CSV table of C-alpha atoms in Angstrom, one decimal:
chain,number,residue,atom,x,y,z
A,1084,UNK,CA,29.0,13.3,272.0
A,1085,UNK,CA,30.7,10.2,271.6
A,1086,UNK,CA,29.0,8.8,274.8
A,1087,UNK,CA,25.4,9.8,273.5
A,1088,UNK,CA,26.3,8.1,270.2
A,1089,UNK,CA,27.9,4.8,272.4
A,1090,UNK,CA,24.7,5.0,274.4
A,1091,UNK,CA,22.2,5.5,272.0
A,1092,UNK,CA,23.9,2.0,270.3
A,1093,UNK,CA,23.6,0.7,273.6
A,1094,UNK,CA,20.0,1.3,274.3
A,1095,UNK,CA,19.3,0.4,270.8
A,1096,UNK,CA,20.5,-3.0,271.2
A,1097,UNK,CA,18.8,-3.4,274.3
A,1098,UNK,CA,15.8,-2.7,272.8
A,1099,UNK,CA,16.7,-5.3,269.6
A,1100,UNK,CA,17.1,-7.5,272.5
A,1101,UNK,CA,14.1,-6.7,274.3
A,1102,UNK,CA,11.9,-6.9,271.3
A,1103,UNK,CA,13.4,-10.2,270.4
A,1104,UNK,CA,13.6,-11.9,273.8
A,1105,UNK,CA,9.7,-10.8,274.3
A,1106,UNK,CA,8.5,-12.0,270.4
A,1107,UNK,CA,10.4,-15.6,271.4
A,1108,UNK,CA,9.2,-15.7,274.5
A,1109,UNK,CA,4.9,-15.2,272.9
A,1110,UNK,CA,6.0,-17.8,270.0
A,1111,UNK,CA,6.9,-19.9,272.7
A,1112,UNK,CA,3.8,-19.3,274.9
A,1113,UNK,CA,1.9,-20.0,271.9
A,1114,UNK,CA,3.7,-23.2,270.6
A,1115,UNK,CA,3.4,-24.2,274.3
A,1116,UNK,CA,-0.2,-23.8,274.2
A,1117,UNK,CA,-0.6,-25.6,271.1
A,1118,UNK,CA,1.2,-28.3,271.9
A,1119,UNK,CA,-0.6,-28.7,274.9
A,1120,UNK,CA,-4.1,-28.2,273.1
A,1121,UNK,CA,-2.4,-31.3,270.7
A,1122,UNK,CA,-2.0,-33.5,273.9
A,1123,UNK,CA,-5.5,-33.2,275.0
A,1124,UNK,CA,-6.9,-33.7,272.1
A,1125,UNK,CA,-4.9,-36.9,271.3
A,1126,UNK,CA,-5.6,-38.2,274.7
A,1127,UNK,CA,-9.3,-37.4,274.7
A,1128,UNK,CA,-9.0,-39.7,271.2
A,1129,UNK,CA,-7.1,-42.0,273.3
A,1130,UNK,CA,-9.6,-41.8,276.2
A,1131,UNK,CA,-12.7,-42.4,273.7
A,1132,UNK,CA,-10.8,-45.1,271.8
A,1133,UNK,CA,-10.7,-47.4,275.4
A,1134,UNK,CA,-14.1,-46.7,276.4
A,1135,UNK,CA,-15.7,-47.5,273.0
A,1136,UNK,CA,-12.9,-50.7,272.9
A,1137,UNK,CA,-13.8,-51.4,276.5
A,1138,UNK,CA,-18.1,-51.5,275.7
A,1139,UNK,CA,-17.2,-54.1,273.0
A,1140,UNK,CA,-14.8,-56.2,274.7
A,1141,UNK,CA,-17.2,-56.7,277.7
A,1142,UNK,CA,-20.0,-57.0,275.4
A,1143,UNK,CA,-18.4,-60.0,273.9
A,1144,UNK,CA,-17.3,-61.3,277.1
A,1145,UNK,CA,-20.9,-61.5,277.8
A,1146,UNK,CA,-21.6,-63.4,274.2
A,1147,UNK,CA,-23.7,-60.5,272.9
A,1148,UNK,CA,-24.2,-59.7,269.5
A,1149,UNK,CA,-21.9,-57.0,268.2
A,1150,UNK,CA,-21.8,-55.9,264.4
A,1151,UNK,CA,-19.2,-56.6,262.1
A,1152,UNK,CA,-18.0,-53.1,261.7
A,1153,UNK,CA,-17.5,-52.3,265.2
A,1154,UNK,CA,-15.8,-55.6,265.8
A,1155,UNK,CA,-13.5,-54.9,263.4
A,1156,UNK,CA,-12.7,-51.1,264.6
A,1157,UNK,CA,-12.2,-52.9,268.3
A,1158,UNK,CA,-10.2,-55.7,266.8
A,1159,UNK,CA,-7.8,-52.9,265.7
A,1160,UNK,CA,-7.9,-51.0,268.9
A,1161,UNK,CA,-7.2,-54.3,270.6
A,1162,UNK,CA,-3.9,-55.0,268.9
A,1163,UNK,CA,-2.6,-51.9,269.8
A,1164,UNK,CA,-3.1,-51.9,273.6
A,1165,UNK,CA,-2.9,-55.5,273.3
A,1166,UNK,CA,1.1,-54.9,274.8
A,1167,UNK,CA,0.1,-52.2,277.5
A,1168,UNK,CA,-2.9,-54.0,278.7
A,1169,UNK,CA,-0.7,-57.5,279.6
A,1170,UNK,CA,1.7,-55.5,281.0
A,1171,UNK,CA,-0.4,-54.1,283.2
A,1172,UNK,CA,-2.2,-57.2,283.8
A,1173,UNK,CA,1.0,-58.9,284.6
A,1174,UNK,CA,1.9,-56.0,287.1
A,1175,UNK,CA,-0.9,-55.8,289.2
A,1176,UNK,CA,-1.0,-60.0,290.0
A,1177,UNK,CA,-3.6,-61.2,286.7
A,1178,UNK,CA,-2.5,-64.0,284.5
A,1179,UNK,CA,-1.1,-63.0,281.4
A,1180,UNK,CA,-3.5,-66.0,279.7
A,1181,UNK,CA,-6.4,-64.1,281.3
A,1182,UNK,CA,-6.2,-61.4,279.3
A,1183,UNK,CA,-4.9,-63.7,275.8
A,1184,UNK,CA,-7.9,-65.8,276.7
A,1185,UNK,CA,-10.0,-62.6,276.2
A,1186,UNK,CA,-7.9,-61.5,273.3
A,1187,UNK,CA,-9.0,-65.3,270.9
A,1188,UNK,CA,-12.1,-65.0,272.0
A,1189,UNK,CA,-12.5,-61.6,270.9
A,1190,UNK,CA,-10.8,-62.6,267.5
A,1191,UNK,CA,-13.3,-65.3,267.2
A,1192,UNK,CA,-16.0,-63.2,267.4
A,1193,UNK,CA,-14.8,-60.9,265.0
A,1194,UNK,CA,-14.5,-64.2,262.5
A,1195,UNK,CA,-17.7,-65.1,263.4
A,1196,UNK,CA,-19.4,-62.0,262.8
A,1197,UNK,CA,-17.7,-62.1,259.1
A,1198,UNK,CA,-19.2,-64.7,256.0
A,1199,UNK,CA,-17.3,-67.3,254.7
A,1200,UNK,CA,-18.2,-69.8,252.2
A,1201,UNK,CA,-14.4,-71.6,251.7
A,1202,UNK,CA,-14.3,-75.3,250.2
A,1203,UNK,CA,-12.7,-77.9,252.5
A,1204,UNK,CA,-9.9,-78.1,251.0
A,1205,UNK,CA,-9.2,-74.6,251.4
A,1206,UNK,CA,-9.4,-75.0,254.9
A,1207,UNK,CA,-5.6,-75.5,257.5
A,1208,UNK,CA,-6.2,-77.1,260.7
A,1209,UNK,CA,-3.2,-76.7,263.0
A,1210,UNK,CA,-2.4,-79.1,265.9
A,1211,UNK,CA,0.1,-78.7,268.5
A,1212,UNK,CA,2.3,-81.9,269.0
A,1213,UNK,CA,1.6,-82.5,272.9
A,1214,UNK,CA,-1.8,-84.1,271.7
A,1215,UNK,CA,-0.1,-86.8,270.9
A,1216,UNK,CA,0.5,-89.7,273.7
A,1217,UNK,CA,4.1,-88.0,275.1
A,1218,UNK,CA,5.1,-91.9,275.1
A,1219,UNK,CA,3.9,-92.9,271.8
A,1220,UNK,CA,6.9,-93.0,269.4
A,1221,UNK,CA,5.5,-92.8,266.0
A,1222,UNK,CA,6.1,-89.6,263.7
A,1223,UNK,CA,3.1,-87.7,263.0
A,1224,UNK,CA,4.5,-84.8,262.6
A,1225,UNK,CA,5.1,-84.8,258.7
A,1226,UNK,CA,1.9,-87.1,257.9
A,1227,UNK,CA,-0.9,-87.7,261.1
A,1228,UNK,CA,-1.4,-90.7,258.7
A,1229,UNK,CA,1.1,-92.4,260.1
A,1230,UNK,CA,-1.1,-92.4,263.5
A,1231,UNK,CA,-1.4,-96.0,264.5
A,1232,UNK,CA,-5.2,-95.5,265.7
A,1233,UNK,CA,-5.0,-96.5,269.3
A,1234,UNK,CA,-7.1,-94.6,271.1
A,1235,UNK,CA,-5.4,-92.7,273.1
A,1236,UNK,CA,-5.0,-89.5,272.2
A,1237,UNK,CA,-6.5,-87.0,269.3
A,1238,UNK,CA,-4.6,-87.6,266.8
A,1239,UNK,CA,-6.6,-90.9,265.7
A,1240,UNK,CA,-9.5,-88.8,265.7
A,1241,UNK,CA,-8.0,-86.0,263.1
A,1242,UNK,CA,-7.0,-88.7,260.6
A,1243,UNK,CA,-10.5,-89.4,260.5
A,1244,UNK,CA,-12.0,-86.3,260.7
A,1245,UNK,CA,-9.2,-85.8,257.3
A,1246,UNK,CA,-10.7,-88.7,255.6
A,1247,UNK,CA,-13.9,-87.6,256.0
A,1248,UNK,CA,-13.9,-84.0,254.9
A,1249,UNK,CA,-10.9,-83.8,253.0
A,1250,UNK,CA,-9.4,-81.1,255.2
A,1251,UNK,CA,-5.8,-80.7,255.5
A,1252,UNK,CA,-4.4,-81.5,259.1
A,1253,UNK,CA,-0.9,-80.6,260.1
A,1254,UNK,CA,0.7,-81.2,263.7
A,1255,UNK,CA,3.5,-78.5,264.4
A,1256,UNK,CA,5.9,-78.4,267.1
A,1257,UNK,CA,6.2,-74.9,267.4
A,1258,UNK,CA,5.8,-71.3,265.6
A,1259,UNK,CA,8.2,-71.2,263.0
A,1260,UNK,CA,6.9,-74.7,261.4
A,1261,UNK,CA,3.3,-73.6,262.0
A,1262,UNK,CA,4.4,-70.4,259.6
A,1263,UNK,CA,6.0,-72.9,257.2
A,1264,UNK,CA,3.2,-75.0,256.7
A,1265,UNK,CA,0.6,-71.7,256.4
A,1266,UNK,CA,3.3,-70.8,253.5
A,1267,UNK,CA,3.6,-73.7,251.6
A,1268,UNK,CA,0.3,-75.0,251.7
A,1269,UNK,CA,-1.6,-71.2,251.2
A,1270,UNK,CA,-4.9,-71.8,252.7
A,1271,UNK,CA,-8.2,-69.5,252.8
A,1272,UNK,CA,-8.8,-70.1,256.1
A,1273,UNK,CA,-7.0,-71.8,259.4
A,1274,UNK,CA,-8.1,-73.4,262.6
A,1275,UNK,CA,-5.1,-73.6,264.8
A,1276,UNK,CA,-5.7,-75.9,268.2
A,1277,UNK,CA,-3.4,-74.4,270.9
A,1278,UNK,CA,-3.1,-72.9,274.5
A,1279,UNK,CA,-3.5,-69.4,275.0
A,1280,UNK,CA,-0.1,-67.9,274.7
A,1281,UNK,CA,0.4,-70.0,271.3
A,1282,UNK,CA,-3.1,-68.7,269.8
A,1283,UNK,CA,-2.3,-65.6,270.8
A,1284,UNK,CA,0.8,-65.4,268.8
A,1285,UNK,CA,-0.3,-67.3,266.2
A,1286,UNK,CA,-3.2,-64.8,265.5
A,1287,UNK,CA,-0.8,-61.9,265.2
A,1288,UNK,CA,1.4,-63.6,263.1
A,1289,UNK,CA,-0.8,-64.0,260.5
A,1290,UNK,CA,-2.3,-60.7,259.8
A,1291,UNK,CA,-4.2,-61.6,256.0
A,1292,UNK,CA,-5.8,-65.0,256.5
A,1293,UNK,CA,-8.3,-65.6,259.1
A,1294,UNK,CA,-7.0,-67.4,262.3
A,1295,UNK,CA,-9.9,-68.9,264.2
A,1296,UNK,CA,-8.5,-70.8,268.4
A,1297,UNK,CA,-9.2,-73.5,269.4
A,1298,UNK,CA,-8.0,-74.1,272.9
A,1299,UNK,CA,-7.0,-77.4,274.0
A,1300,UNK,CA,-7.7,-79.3,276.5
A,1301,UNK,CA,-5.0,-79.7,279.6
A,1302,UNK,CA,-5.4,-82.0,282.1
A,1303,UNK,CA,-2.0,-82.9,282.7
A,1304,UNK,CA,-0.4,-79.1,282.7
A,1305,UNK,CA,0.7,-77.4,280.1
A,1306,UNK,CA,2.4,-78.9,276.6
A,1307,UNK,CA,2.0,-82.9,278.0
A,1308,UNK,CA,-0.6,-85.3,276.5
A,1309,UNK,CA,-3.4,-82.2,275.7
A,1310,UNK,CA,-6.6,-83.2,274.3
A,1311,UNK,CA,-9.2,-81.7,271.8
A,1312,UNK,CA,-13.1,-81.3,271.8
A,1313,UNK,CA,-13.6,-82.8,268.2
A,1314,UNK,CA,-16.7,-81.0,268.2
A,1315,UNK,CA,-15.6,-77.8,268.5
A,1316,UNK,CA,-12.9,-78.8,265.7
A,1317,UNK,CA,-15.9,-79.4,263.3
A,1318,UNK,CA,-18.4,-76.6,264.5
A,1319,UNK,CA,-15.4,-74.2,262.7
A,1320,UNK,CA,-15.0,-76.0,260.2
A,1321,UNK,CA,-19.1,-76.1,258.9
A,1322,UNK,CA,-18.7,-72.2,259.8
A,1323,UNK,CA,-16.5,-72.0,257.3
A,1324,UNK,CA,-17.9,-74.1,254.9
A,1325,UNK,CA,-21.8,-73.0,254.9
């Protein structure tokens, strides 16, 4: 009798066992299925997200006329793969400024599909330093007013291009004074002259005021006696402004 009863515990708890072994084992089945279902889904969203991002990027590539909206949504998708994308690049032998050259000009677009109407006053012009003549020795960091007008380099060029529209002109050498000045001097809008890597930063640096490149000119290599199309300088500026 005793044996029946020990049995009979036995089997019971077998069965308790059993039962829960096979409930975990179908809540697992089931949270395994759902998770996967989750996966596919989020990387069909993913999937859909770099096509759509992909038709807009090579549309502006090709200088065709995207709308506002959509630029902005691809803007976004942009600056999230942004990483991945020159990573990859970078891995498989393409130019990291390949791909930030595509990245300004796809910001640009996205400025230049927006309206602006800013005064010139509210307008930040950003210069990098190696415009100026590497041997020239004059300070034009903290005022391009102290340019001495020679001719041969940009800077000349930007004071009058200052005196003429009343636009504020800074040189910076680097990032963090390029921040400073965007700080202190709060503008609506900036045009920042620099190569790509430097634009590229630049842009993502300042996420609530509008960043429109300008790439400079490099003859000489990178970061030594760099020039400027004026031109292009002033074609932002009147988009700005009209």
């Amino acid at each position: 009798m005793e044996a029946k009863k020990y049995l009979t515990t036995v089997t019971i708890l077998v069965a308790i066992l059993l039962a829960v072994t096979i409930i975990i084992n179908i809540f697992i089945s089931s949270l395994a299925q759902m998770f996967g279902i989750i996966i596919n889904i989020m990387v069909a969203i993913l999937v859909t997200m770099i096509i759509f991002s992909t038709i807009i990027t090579y549309s502006v590539i090709k200088d065709r006329k995207i709308n506002s909206k959509l630029m902005s949504i691809n803007f976004k998708i942009v600056n999230i793969l942004f990483p991945i994308i020159t990573s990859i690049a970078s891995t498989i032998g393409i130019p990291k400024n390949e791909i930030r050259k595509i990245y300004v000009k796809l910001n640009n677009s996205y400025i230049y599909s927006q309206k602006y109407s800013v005064k010139h006053e509210d307008i930040l012009i950003l210069i990098p330093h190696c415009i100026q003549k590497n041997s020239c020795k004059l300070k034009v960091t903290t005022d391009i007013k102290n340019c001495a007008n020679c001719g041969k380099c940009n800077i000349g060029n930007l004071v009058q291009l200052k005196e003429k529209l009343n636009v504020n002109i800074f040189v910076a050498t680097g990032g963090t004074l390029a921040r400073k000045i965007i700080m202190e001097n709060k503008p609506k809008v900036v045009i920042a002259v620099a190569c790509e890597r430097d634009l590229t930063s630049g842009v993502q640096d300042v996420k609530k005021i509008p960043v429109l490149g300008v790439f400079n000119k490099r003859p000489n290599g990178p970061c030594v006696d760099t020039s400027i199309d004026i031109k292009e300088v002033e074609d932002a500026i009147s988009f700005f402004t009209k």
